[in-house]
One Martini backbone bead per residue (centre of mass of N, CA, C, O) as a GRO file, in nm:
protein
   97
    1MET     BB    1  -0.596   0.045  -0.313
    2SER     BB    2  -0.416   0.258  -0.526
    3GLU     BB    3  -0.323   0.412  -0.811
    4GLU     BB    4  -0.101   0.578  -0.680
    5GLY     BB    5   0.056   0.341  -0.553
    6PHE     BB    6   0.112   0.198  -0.821
    7ALA     BB    7   0.264   0.432  -0.959
    8LYS     BB    8   0.491   0.453  -0.748
    9ALA     BB    9   0.595   0.165  -0.780
   10LYS     BB   10   0.666   0.187  -1.079
   11LYS     BB   11   0.875   0.412  -1.047
   12LYS     BB   12   1.067   0.256  -0.861
   13VAL     BB   13   1.134   0.036  -1.063
   14GLU     BB   14   1.252   0.221  -1.284
   15ASP     BB   15   1.486   0.329  -1.087
   16LEU     BB   16   1.583   0.011  -0.957
   17TYR     BB   17   1.619  -0.247  -1.151
   18THR     BB   18   1.947  -0.261  -1.150
   19ARG     BB   19   1.920  -0.375  -0.824
   20MET     BB   20   1.790  -0.642  -0.913
   21ASP     BB   21   1.698  -0.952  -0.921
   22ASN     BB   22   1.566  -1.196  -1.117
   23VAL     BB   23   1.335  -1.290  -0.935
   24THR     BB   24   1.213  -1.010  -0.886
   25ILE     BB   25   1.166  -0.928  -1.177
   26ARG     BB   26   0.964  -1.156  -1.242
   27LYS     BB   27   0.751  -1.083  -1.031
   28ILE     BB   28   0.699  -0.796  -1.124
   29TYR     BB   29   0.614  -0.861  -1.408
   30ALA     BB   30   0.375  -1.047  -1.346
   31LEU     BB   31   0.210  -0.849  -1.171
   32TYR     BB   32   0.184  -0.624  -1.379
   33LYS     BB   33   0.042  -0.786  -1.603
   34GLN     BB   34  -0.198  -0.881  -1.431
   35ALA     BB   35  -0.295  -0.592  -1.350
   36THR     BB   36  -0.316  -0.476  -1.666
   37GLU     BB   37  -0.420  -0.766  -1.841
   38GLY     BB   38  -0.421  -1.031  -1.706
   39ASP     BB   39  -0.440  -1.313  -1.839
   40ILE     BB   40  -0.268  -1.516  -2.014
   41SER     BB   41  -0.194  -1.583  -2.360
   42GLY     BB   42  -0.115  -1.844  -2.537
   43LYS     BB   43   0.180  -1.979  -2.620
   44ARG     BB   44   0.457  -2.125  -2.535
   45PRO     BB   45   0.761  -2.061  -2.584
   46SER     BB   46   1.036  -2.156  -2.696
   47ALA     BB   47   1.357  -2.227  -2.591
   48ILE     BB   48   1.487  -2.026  -2.793
   49ARG     BB   49   1.292  -1.809  -2.643
   50PHE     BB   50   1.397  -1.740  -2.348
   51ARG     BB   51   1.280  -1.468  -2.252
   52GLU     BB   52   0.980  -1.522  -2.323
   53ARG     BB   53   0.954  -1.779  -2.149
   54ILE     BB   54   1.007  -1.655  -1.874
   55LYS     BB   55   0.776  -1.454  -1.882
   56PHE     BB   56   0.548  -1.655  -1.925
   57ASP     BB   57   0.594  -1.824  -1.668
   58ALA     BB   58   0.557  -1.599  -1.464
   59TRP     BB   59   0.271  -1.511  -1.546
   60SER     BB   60   0.126  -1.796  -1.541
   61SER     BB   61   0.172  -1.846  -1.225
   62ILE     BB   62  -0.080  -1.609  -1.175
   63SER     BB   63  -0.317  -1.720  -1.286
   64GLY     BB   64  -0.632  -1.577  -1.164
   65MET     BB   65  -0.554  -1.321  -1.061
   66SER     BB   66  -0.646  -1.035  -0.968
   67SER     BB   67  -0.591  -0.712  -1.027
   68GLU     BB   68  -0.601  -0.612  -0.732
   69ASP     BB   69  -0.409  -0.827  -0.614
   70ALA     BB   70  -0.168  -0.762  -0.797
   71LYS     BB   71  -0.133  -0.471  -0.705
   72ALA     BB   72  -0.091  -0.530  -0.405
   73GLU     BB   73   0.159  -0.717  -0.444
   74TYR     BB   74   0.334  -0.516  -0.592
   75ILE     BB   75   0.350  -0.303  -0.370
   76LYS     BB   76   0.461  -0.489  -0.152
   77LEU     BB   77   0.720  -0.571  -0.297
   78VAL     BB   78   0.834  -0.282  -0.345
   79ASP     BB   79   0.831  -0.194  -0.038
   80ASN     BB   80   1.033  -0.477   0.013
   81LEU     BB   81   1.297  -0.430  -0.112
   82VAL     BB   82   1.599  -0.596  -0.211
   83LEU     BB   83   1.904  -0.455  -0.281
   84ASN     BB   84   2.167  -0.419  -0.457
   85ASP     BB   85   2.467  -0.256  -0.440
   86GLN     BB   86   2.479  -0.311  -0.747
   87GLU     BB   87   2.462  -0.262  -1.065
   88ILE     BB   88   2.280  -0.418  -1.349
   89SER     BB   89   2.257  -0.516  -1.649
   90CYS     BB   90   2.069  -0.679  -1.873
   91ASP     BB   91   2.296  -0.844  -2.003
   92ALA     BB   92   2.420  -0.952  -1.738
   93ARG     BB   93   2.160  -1.083  -1.629
   94GLU     BB   94   2.122  -1.295  -1.855
   95LYS     BB   95   2.385  -1.456  -1.782
   96LEU     BB   96   2.256  -1.548  -1.495
   97ALA     BB   97   2.000  -1.718  -1.590
   0.00000   0.00000   0.00000
């Protein structure tokens, strides 16, 4: 696993995230955070803070995974993306959550 491969995968996500479904976005988010910051810390946000809670839950679900493993899984996931035919905005995506 190379840093170059990770950077290329990150760029691909930035270019194509509007064509990904919510489940894929959450997995990508969790793997990226685990790869770059390690295990999540802090308390789980309240249900009122819906977006933050979803992100927390996604990231905490892979707590304990090494940075190298997270990078490898991130690259693998991005290399095998199944994209939606149409783009969807972040606002519209939240309504589907």
